[in-house]
Coordinates of C-alpha atoms and ligand atoms in Angstrom, one line a residue:
M277 CA 0.0 0.0 0.0
T278 CA 1.4 3.4 -0.9
N279 CA 1.4 5.9 1.8
K280 CA 0.2 8.8 -0.1
I281 CA 0.3 12.1 1.8
I282 CA -2.3 14.9 0.9
I283 CA -0.2 18.3 1.0
F284 CA -2.7 20.9 2.3
D285 CA -1.0 24.3 2.0
T286 CA -2.1 27.1 4.3
T287 CA 0.6 29.7 3.5
L288 CA -1.9 32.0 2.2
R289 CA -4.4 31.7 5.2
D290 CA -2.6 30.8 8.2
G291 CA 1.0 32.0 7.0
E292 CA -0.6 35.4 5.8
Q293 CA -2.6 35.8 8.8
A294 CA 0.5 36.2 11.0
S295 CA 1.9 39.4 12.2
G296 CA 4.2 41.1 9.8
F297 CA 3.2 38.6 6.7
H298 CA 0.5 40.4 5.1
L299 CA 0.4 40.3 1.3
L300 CA -1.6 42.3 -1.4
K301 CA -4.1 40.5 -4.0
E302 CA -1.6 40.4 -6.8
E303 CA 1.1 38.8 -4.4
K304 CA -1.2 36.4 -3.3
L305 CA -2.0 35.1 -6.8
V306 CA 1.7 35.0 -7.6
I307 CA 2.4 32.7 -4.6
A308 CA -0.8 30.6 -5.8
K309 CA 0.6 30.1 -8.9
Q310 CA 3.8 29.1 -7.6
L311 CA 2.2 26.7 -5.1
A312 CA 0.4 24.9 -8.0
K313 CA 3.6 24.7 -9.9
L314 CA 5.2 23.3 -6.5
G315 CA 2.3 20.9 -6.8
V316 CA 0.6 20.9 -3.5
D317 CA -2.9 19.3 -3.7
V318 CA -4.9 22.0 -2.0
I319 CA -4.1 25.8 -1.5
E320 CA -6.0 27.2 1.5
A321 CA -6.1 30.7 -0.2
G322 CA -7.6 32.9 2.5
F323 CA -10.5 33.3 5.2
A324 CA -13.3 35.0 3.0
A325 CA -15.1 36.6 6.0
S326 CA -11.8 38.2 7.2
S327 CA -12.1 41.0 4.8
H328 CA -13.2 42.1 1.6
G329 CA -9.6 41.9 0.5
D330 CA -9.4 38.1 1.6
F331 CA -12.7 37.5 -0.4
E332 CA -11.4 39.0 -3.5
S333 CA -7.9 37.0 -3.3
I334 CA -9.8 33.9 -3.0
N335 CA -12.0 34.5 -5.9
E336 CA -9.3 35.6 -8.1
I337 CA -7.0 32.6 -7.1
A338 CA -10.1 30.2 -7.6
R339 CA -10.6 32.0 -11.3
V340 CA -7.0 31.8 -12.2
V341 CA -5.4 28.8 -10.5
G342 CA -8.4 26.6 -9.7
T343 CA -8.7 24.8 -13.3
K344 CA -9.8 21.5 -13.8
D345 CA -6.2 20.1 -13.5
G346 CA -4.8 22.5 -10.8
P347 CA -5.2 22.0 -7.1
V348 CA -8.2 22.4 -5.0
I349 CA -8.9 25.6 -3.8
C350 CA -10.0 25.8 -0.3
A351 CA -11.4 28.9 1.8
L352 CA -11.9 29.1 5.5
A353 CA -15.1 29.8 7.2
R354 CA -16.2 29.9 10.9
A355 CA -19.2 27.7 11.7
I356 CA -21.2 30.6 11.0
E357 CA -23.8 30.9 8.1
S358 CA -22.8 34.1 6.7
D359 CA -18.9 32.9 6.8
I360 CA -20.0 29.9 4.7
D361 CA -22.0 31.8 2.1
L362 CA -19.0 34.2 1.5
A363 CA -16.2 31.1 1.4
G364 CA -18.9 29.6 -1.2
K365 CA -19.1 32.6 -3.2
A366 CA -15.6 33.5 -3.2
L367 CA -14.7 29.8 -4.5
E368 CA -17.5 29.9 -7.2
P369 CA -15.2 29.8 -10.0
A370 CA -12.8 27.3 -9.1
Y371 CA -13.1 23.8 -10.8
N372 CA -12.2 21.8 -7.5
K373 CA -13.3 23.6 -4.3
R374 CA -13.1 22.8 -0.7
I375 CA -14.9 24.8 2.4
H376 CA -13.0 24.4 5.4
T377 CA -15.0 25.3 8.5
F378 CA -14.0 24.9 12.1
I379 CA -15.1 25.3 15.8
A380 CA -13.4 24.9 18.9
T381 CA -13.5 21.7 20.9
S382 CA -11.7 22.3 23.9
D383 CA -13.4 23.1 27.0
I384 CA -11.0 26.1 27.6
H385 CA -12.3 27.5 24.1
I386 CA -16.1 26.3 24.7
E387 CA -16.3 28.0 28.2
G388 CA -13.8 30.9 27.9
K389 CA -14.4 31.8 24.3
F390 CA -18.0 31.1 23.3
R391 CA -19.6 30.6 26.9
K392 CA -21.6 27.8 25.5
S393 CA -22.2 23.9 26.3
R394 CA -20.5 21.2 24.3
E395 CA -24.0 20.2 22.6
W396 CA -24.3 23.8 21.1
V397 CA -20.7 23.2 19.6
I398 CA -21.8 19.9 18.0
E399 CA -25.1 21.2 17.0
T400 CA -23.3 24.4 15.3
A401 CA -20.5 22.4 13.6
V402 CA -23.4 19.9 11.9
N403 CA -25.2 23.1 10.8
A404 CA -22.4 24.6 9.3
I405 CA -21.0 21.6 7.4
K406 CA -24.5 21.1 6.1
K407 CA -24.5 24.5 4.9
A408 CA -21.1 24.1 3.2
L409 CA -22.3 21.1 1.3
T410 CA -24.7 23.3 -0.5
Y411 CA -21.8 25.0 -2.2
T412 CA -19.5 22.0 -2.8
N413 CA -19.5 18.2 -1.6
D414 CA -15.7 18.7 -0.4
V415 CA -16.0 19.8 2.9
E416 CA -13.4 20.0 5.7
F417 CA -14.0 20.4 9.2
S418 CA -11.6 21.2 12.1
C419 CA -12.0 20.7 15.6
E420 CA -10.1 23.9 16.7
D421 CA -7.6 23.2 19.6
F422 CA -7.6 19.6 19.2
G423 CA -4.4 19.3 21.1
R424 CA -6.3 20.6 24.6
S425 CA -9.8 18.8 23.7
D426 CA -11.3 16.0 25.8
L427 CA -10.8 12.8 23.6
E428 CA -14.2 10.9 24.1
Y429 CA -16.1 14.3 23.3
T430 CA -13.8 14.8 20.1
V431 CA -14.5 11.4 19.0
E432 CA -18.4 12.6 19.4
V433 CA -18.0 15.5 17.7
V434 CA -16.1 14.0 14.6
C435 CA -18.6 11.3 14.3
A436 CA -21.4 13.9 14.1
A437 CA -19.2 16.1 11.5
I438 CA -18.7 12.8 9.2
K439 CA -22.5 12.0 9.5
A440 CA -23.3 15.6 8.6
G441 CA -21.1 15.1 5.3
A442 CA -17.7 16.4 6.1
K443 CA -15.0 14.5 3.8
T444 CA -12.0 15.6 5.7
I445 CA -11.6 15.8 9.6
N446 CA -8.6 18.0 10.7
L447 CA -7.3 17.8 14.3
P448 CA -5.3 21.0 14.9
D449 CA -2.7 21.5 17.4
T450 CA -3.8 25.2 17.4
V451 CA -1.5 26.1 20.3
G452 CA 1.4 24.0 19.7
W453 CA 0.8 22.1 22.8
L454 CA 1.4 18.5 22.3
T455 CA 4.5 16.5 22.2
P456 CA 5.1 14.3 19.5
S457 CA 4.2 11.2 21.5
E458 CA 1.3 13.0 22.9
C459 CA 0.1 13.8 19.2
Y460 CA 0.6 10.5 18.2
E461 CA -1.7 9.1 20.8
K462 CA -4.3 11.4 20.7
V463 CA -4.7 11.2 16.9
R464 CA -4.5 7.7 17.2
Y465 CA -7.1 7.6 19.7
V466 CA -9.6 9.5 17.7
I467 CA -9.0 7.5 14.4
D468 CA -9.5 4.1 16.0
N469 CA -12.5 5.2 17.9
V470 CA -14.1 7.0 14.9
R471 CA -13.4 3.7 12.8
G472 CA -14.4 1.6 15.5
R473 CA -18.2 3.3 15.1
G474 CA -18.0 2.4 11.6
L475 CA -17.1 5.8 10.3
D476 CA -14.2 7.0 8.3
A477 CA -12.9 10.2 6.6
V478 CA -9.6 11.6 5.4
F479 CA -7.9 12.7 8.7
S480 CA -5.6 15.6 8.9
V481 CA -3.4 17.6 11.2
H482 CA -2.7 21.3 11.2
N483 CA 0.1 21.9 13.8
H484 CA 1.7 24.9 15.5
N485 CA 5.2 25.5 16.5
D486 CA 4.9 27.0 20.0
F487 CA 7.5 24.7 21.5
G488 CA 9.4 24.2 18.2
M489 CA 7.9 20.9 17.7
A490 CA 5.3 21.2 14.6
T491 CA 7.3 19.2 12.3
A492 CA 7.7 16.5 14.9
T493 CA 4.2 16.3 15.9
T494 CA 3.1 16.3 12.3
I495 CA 5.4 13.3 11.5
E496 CA 3.9 11.4 14.5
A497 CA 0.6 12.2 13.4
I498 CA 1.3 10.6 10.2
R499 CA 2.5 7.4 11.8
A500 CA -0.8 7.5 13.8
G501 CA -2.6 7.3 10.5
V502 CA -3.5 10.8 9.0
R503 CA -3.5 11.0 5.4
Q504 CA -3.4 14.9 5.0
V505 CA -1.2 17.6 6.5
E506 CA -1.6 21.2 6.8
V507 CA 1.6 22.9 6.3
T508 CA 3.2 26.4 5.1
I509 CA 6.3 27.7 3.0
N510 CA 9.2 28.4 5.3
G511 CA 7.0 27.5 8.2
I512 CA 5.1 30.9 8.6
G513 CA 1.8 31.1 10.6
E514 CA 0.2 32.5 13.7
R515 CA 2.9 33.2 16.5
A516 CA 5.8 30.6 16.4
G517 CA 4.3 29.4 12.8
N518 CA 2.8 26.3 11.5
T519 CA 4.6 23.1 10.4
S520 CA 6.7 23.7 7.5
L521 CA 5.9 22.2 3.9
E522 CA 9.5 22.0 3.0
E523 CA 10.6 20.0 6.4
I524 CA 7.8 17.5 6.1
V525 CA 8.3 16.8 2.3
A526 CA 12.1 16.4 2.8
I527 CA 11.4 13.9 5.8
L528 CA 8.9 12.1 3.7
K529 CA 11.1 11.9 0.7
T530 CA 14.5 11.3 2.5
K531 CA 13.0 8.7 5.1
K532 CA 10.8 7.3 2.7
L533 CA 7.9 7.6 5.2
G534 CA 5.5 8.4 2.5
E535 CA 4.8 9.8 -1.0
C536 CA 3.4 13.2 -2.1
N537 CA 2.7 15.1 -5.3
V538 CA 5.3 18.0 -4.6
K539 CA 7.8 18.5 -7.0
T540 CA 10.5 19.1 -4.5
E541 CA 13.0 20.8 -6.9
F542 CA 10.7 23.9 -6.9
I543 CA 11.0 24.2 -3.1
G544 CA 14.0 26.4 -3.1
E545 CA 12.6 29.3 -5.4
T546 CA 9.0 28.8 -3.7
S547 CA 10.6 29.8 -0.4
Q548 CA 12.7 32.7 -2.1
L549 CA 9.3 34.0 -3.6
V550 CA 7.5 33.7 -0.3
S551 CA 10.3 35.7 1.6
K552 CA 10.5 38.1 -1.1
L553 CA 6.9 39.1 -1.2
T554 CA 6.2 38.9 2.6
G555 CA 9.8 40.7 3.1
V556 CA 10.8 38.0 5.8
Y557 CA 13.5 35.7 5.2
P558 CA 14.0 32.3 7.1
Q559 CA 16.7 32.7 9.8
P560 CA 20.0 31.1 8.3
N561 CA 19.7 27.8 10.3
K562 CA 16.2 27.0 9.1
A563 CA 16.1 23.5 8.0
I564 CA 16.1 22.9 4.1
V565 CA 15.8 26.5 3.2
G566 CA 18.0 28.4 5.6
K567 CA 21.0 29.9 4.0
N568 CA 23.2 27.8 6.2
A569 CA 21.1 24.7 5.6
F570 CA 23.7 23.1 3.5
A571 CA 26.8 25.3 4.1
H572 CA 29.9 23.9 5.7
E573 CA 32.3 26.0 7.3
A574 CA 34.3 23.8 10.3
G575 CA 37.6 22.1 9.0
I576 CA 36.4 18.6 9.8
H577 CA 32.9 18.7 8.1
Q578 CA 34.6 20.4 5.0
D579 CA 37.3 17.6 4.6
G580 CA 34.3 15.2 4.9
V581 CA 32.1 16.6 2.3
I582 CA 34.7 17.0 0.0
K583 CA 35.7 13.4 0.2
E584 CA 32.0 11.9 0.7
K585 CA 29.2 14.5 0.6
S586 CA 26.9 11.9 2.7
T587 CA 29.2 12.5 5.7
Y588 CA 27.5 15.6 6.6
E589 CA 24.7 16.0 4.0
I590 CA 21.7 13.7 4.8
M591 CA 19.9 14.9 1.6
D592 CA 21.1 15.9 -1.9
P593 CA 20.4 19.8 -1.7
V594 CA 19.8 19.7 -5.5
D595 CA 16.8 17.7 -5.0
F596 CA 15.1 20.7 -3.1
G597 CA 16.2 23.4 -5.3
V598 CA 18.9 24.7 -3.2
E599 CA 22.9 24.9 -3.1
S600 CA 25.5 23.2 -0.8
V601 CA 28.2 25.6 -0.2
L602 CA 31.5 25.6 1.5
T603 CA 31.8 28.9 3.5
F604 CA 35.1 30.2 5.0
G605 CA 36.2 31.3 8.3
P606 CA 38.7 30.7 10.9
R607 CA 37.7 27.0 11.6
S608 CA 37.9 26.3 8.1
G609 CA 39.9 23.2 6.7
R610 CA 43.2 23.2 4.8
N611 CA 41.7 21.1 1.9
A612 CA 38.8 23.5 1.2
L613 CA 40.9 26.4 1.4
K614 CA 43.2 24.9 -1.3
G615 CA 40.3 24.0 -3.3
K616 CA 38.9 27.6 -3.1
Y617 CA 42.3 29.2 -3.6
K618 CA 42.0 26.8 -6.9
R619 CA 38.8 27.8 -8.0
L620 CA 39.8 31.5 -7.9
G621 CA 42.8 30.5 -10.3
I622 CA 45.6 30.4 -7.5
I623 CA 47.8 27.6 -7.1
I624 CA 49.8 27.5 -4.0
E625 CA 51.5 24.4 -2.7
G626 CA 54.0 23.4 0.2
D627 CA 55.4 26.0 2.3
E628 CA 53.8 29.0 0.6
F629 CA 50.3 27.6 1.2
E630 CA 51.4 26.8 5.0
S631 CA 52.0 30.7 5.3
V632 CA 49.0 31.7 3.3
A633 CA 46.6 29.5 5.5
K634 CA 48.2 31.0 8.6
R635 CA 47.6 34.4 7.4
F636 CA 44.1 33.5 6.3
K637 CA 43.4 32.0 9.6
E638 CA 44.7 35.5 11.3
I639 CA 42.3 37.6 8.9
A640 CA 39.5 35.2 9.4
D641 CA 39.7 35.2 13.4
L642 CA 39.2 39.2 13.0
K643 CA 36.3 39.2 10.9
K644 CA 32.7 38.1 11.2
E645 CA 32.3 37.5 7.2
I646 CA 35.0 36.5 4.8
D647 CA 35.0 37.0 1.1
D648 CA 37.2 36.6 -1.8
C649 CA 39.5 39.8 -1.1
D650 CA 40.3 38.4 2.5
L651 CA 41.5 35.2 0.6
I652 CA 43.7 37.4 -1.7
M653 CA 45.0 39.5 1.1
A654 CA 45.9 36.5 2.8
V655 CA 48.4 35.6 -0.3
N656 CA 49.6 39.0 -0.1
G657 CA 50.1 39.2 3.4
D658 CA 48.0 42.5 3.6
Y659 CA 45.9 43.3 6.8
N660 CA 44.7 46.7 5.9
E661 CA 41.2 47.3 4.2
P662 CA 41.7 48.7 0.4
E663 CA 41.0 52.2 0.0
Y664 CA 41.4 53.1 -3.6
Y665 CA 38.3 55.0 -3.5
K666 CA 37.7 57.5 -0.2
F667 CA 34.1 59.0 0.3
V668 CA 34.0 62.9 0.8
S669 CA 30.4 63.7 0.5
Y670 CA 26.9 63.5 -0.8
R671 CA 23.8 65.6 -1.8
T672 CA 20.7 64.5 -2.9
I673 CA 18.2 66.7 -4.6
P674 CA 14.4 66.0 -4.9
L675 CA 13.2 65.6 -8.7
K676 CA 9.8 65.5 -10.0
D677 CA 10.4 61.7 -10.5
G678 CA 12.9 60.6 -8.3
F679 CA 16.0 62.0 -6.9
G680 CA 19.5 63.2 -8.2
C681 CA 22.6 62.8 -6.2
I682 CA 26.2 64.5 -6.4
V683 CA 28.8 62.5 -4.7
K684 CA 32.4 63.7 -4.2
L685 CA 35.1 60.9 -3.8
I686 CA 38.8 61.0 -3.6
I687 CA 40.5 58.5 -6.2
N688 CA 44.3 58.3 -6.3
D689 CA 44.5 61.4 -4.5
E690 CA 42.5 63.4 -6.8
K691 CA 38.9 64.8 -6.1
K692 CA 36.1 63.3 -8.4
R693 CA 32.7 64.7 -8.4
E694 CA 29.8 62.9 -10.5
Y695 CA 25.9 63.4 -10.6
S696 CA 23.1 60.9 -11.3
E697 CA 19.6 60.3 -11.1
G698 CA 17.5 57.2 -9.9
G699 CA 14.3 56.3 -8.4
G700 CA 15.3 56.7 -4.8
Q701 CA 18.0 58.3 -2.9
I702 CA 20.1 55.3 -2.5
D703 CA 19.7 54.5 -6.0
C704 CA 20.8 57.6 -7.6
A705 CA 23.8 57.7 -5.0
I706 CA 25.1 54.1 -6.0
K707 CA 24.6 55.2 -9.7
A708 CA 26.7 58.2 -9.3
I709 CA 29.4 56.2 -7.5
R710 CA 29.6 53.7 -10.3
K711 CA 30.1 56.5 -12.6
A712 CA 33.0 58.0 -10.6
I713 CA 34.8 54.7 -10.2
S714 CA 34.0 53.4 -13.7
G715 CA 32.2 50.5 -11.8
E716 CA 29.0 50.1 -14.1
N717 CA 30.0 46.6 -14.2
I718 CA 30.1 45.8 -10.6
I719 CA 27.0 43.9 -10.0
L720 CA 24.9 44.5 -6.7
K721 CA 24.0 40.9 -5.6
E722 CA 22.5 41.6 -2.3
F723 CA 21.6 44.8 -0.3
N724 CA 20.5 44.7 3.3
S725 CA 20.0 47.6 5.1
R726 CA 18.6 47.4 8.9
S727 CA 18.0 49.5 12.0
L728 CA 20.2 48.9 15.0
G729 CA 17.9 50.5 17.5
V730 CA 14.5 51.9 17.4
G731 CA 14.6 55.8 17.6
S732 CA 14.6 58.1 14.7
D733 CA 18.4 58.3 15.9
S734 CA 19.2 54.8 15.6
Y735 CA 22.3 53.4 13.2
A736 CA 21.6 51.9 9.9
N737 CA 23.6 48.8 9.2
T738 CA 24.3 48.1 5.6
K739 CA 25.5 45.0 4.2
I740 CA 25.9 44.4 0.7
I741 CA 27.4 41.5 -1.7
V742 CA 28.9 42.7 -5.1
A743 CA 30.4 40.8 -8.0
K744 CA 32.5 41.1 -11.0
N745 CA 33.5 38.1 -13.1
S746 CA 33.2 35.2 -10.6
W747 CA 34.6 37.2 -7.8
E748 CA 32.4 38.3 -4.9
A749 CA 33.2 40.9 -2.1
K750 CA 31.2 42.1 0.8
G751 CA 30.7 45.6 2.0
F752 CA 29.5 46.6 5.5
S753 CA 28.9 50.4 7.1
T754 CA 27.0 51.5 10.0
D755 CA 26.0 55.3 9.9
T756 CA 23.3 57.2 11.7
D757 CA 22.1 58.5 7.8
V758 CA 21.0 55.6 6.0
V759 CA 21.9 56.8 2.7
R760 CA 25.4 57.6 3.6
S761 CA 25.4 54.0 5.3
A762 CA 24.6 52.5 1.9
I763 CA 27.0 54.5 -0.1
L764 CA 29.9 53.7 2.4
A765 CA 28.9 49.9 2.3
F766 CA 28.9 50.1 -1.8
I767 CA 32.4 51.7 -1.7
N768 CA 33.6 49.3 0.6
G769 CA 32.3 46.6 -1.6
A770 CA 33.9 48.3 -4.7
N771 CA 37.2 48.7 -3.0
R772 CA 37.6 45.2 -2.3
I773 CA 36.6 44.2 -5.8
R774 CA 39.2 46.4 -7.3
Y775 CA 42.0 44.9 -4.7
I776 CA 40.9 41.6 -6.3
E777 CA 41.1 43.0 -10.1
D778 CA 44.7 44.5 -9.0
Y779 CA 45.7 41.2 -8.0
F780 CA 44.9 39.2 -11.1
N781 CA 45.8 42.2 -13.5
P782 CA 48.4 44.2 -11.8
S783 CA 49.3 46.4 -14.9
R784 CA 46.2 47.3 -16.0
Ligands
KIV1036 O1 -4.8 26.5 14.2 C1 -5.8 26.3 13.9 O2 -6.5 25.5 14.4 C2 -6.4 26.8 12.7 C3 -7.8 26.3 12.2 C4 -8.6 27.5 11.7 C5 -7.6 25.1 11.4 O3 -5.8 27.6 12.0
ZN1037 ZN1 -3.6 27.4 12.4

């Protein structure tokens, strides 16, 4: 028997409803298209009654992505008639549509939130399911706060929901309360007892990450017999988030715990897209999609990976559309370092390599991040920051459409002044610097600016990555003025690129 798991993606509903993750209608549509490309089975597109915007987004996704061969498009609705009407109407254009209705089943919620009885909850759930069936025969019912619900009572609710016509029964750990073994036991109990009464459905879980255990509890629920998992890209969602899609899919695939329709090679690009549109990137050590998920920096690990990848890589990153990298720091290994120099086109052996490796460690010990310029400085035995271009001043001028900027630099002891225009103050300043240093072909690969502090007088910390040919350099700056901080970081990166160029082409 194949263990086929239905992937129900709620990035656009639970993920998007989380603080700081709000998306516009057009952005949601872009993500929904990407989720369809990724191969998820169900897209929960929103909560129609929560806002007019959500209604419109669900409706647009239903129209564009909800095609005959496309995923099931789902809308969330409380067990309230008007919510269900809105969900049904929003889903109207979708070929495959599902209404997901829910009501809390824990006494904490029944008494504290509704101030009603357990009987009232069952009656309300049954009415809601029957109402939803007037729009579609694909109705999912969730026992909100299942994690803290009484088991006997949950079985009663679930049986009533199935009899009313719900095809999928979701057992959410709404507040991330359960440990993995507790989740297994509770889910197993409900499934066994419902089946014991001659009823069945597709059982599902939707777990939150409040104790950091959402992936583990979801895996245990699969072991207990659920056939659908509710997940989000990058694990985004209310509070500490939901179970992350990429983690579950990677576990299913790698440990052969089950099969699903997700085309795993699109996970990397989907994660990037969600990060870009929400403006929130996963932490570097986030499993599968974090920047460091397949980065090896310690010498022992680098040596192992160079000799045999499986020593420190339990999955092939290519399968998930991400890359494995060797990063460099004070604990990097000699073999990896030699390989890196070779890739830069620098062959050093014997005593010469020993001295370079020693100098590299000295440099790396003093720095938070290393780039190609540091590697070349170790070869040259240089410890001073290159300063071909020195910043003097800048002045921005508001224009009708955007800004102009005059920058003054000192290059080779000569003053240089350039002017350029651009959409924003940083854009025109960087363009002016490029002109001044003839740096049009320096590619700005990454630009990050964040505030160090909360007040209007806090510092802007800018970190950039620039590239030319196959070389990469990093530029940093901290300044009270956000534009000057960006300018200084760019000049820092450009100086470091120039240093590399001078090494390879000293006569230019
Ligand atoms: O966490 C939860 O219980 C939910 C339900 C609406 C499924 O998001
Ligand atoms: Zn939730």
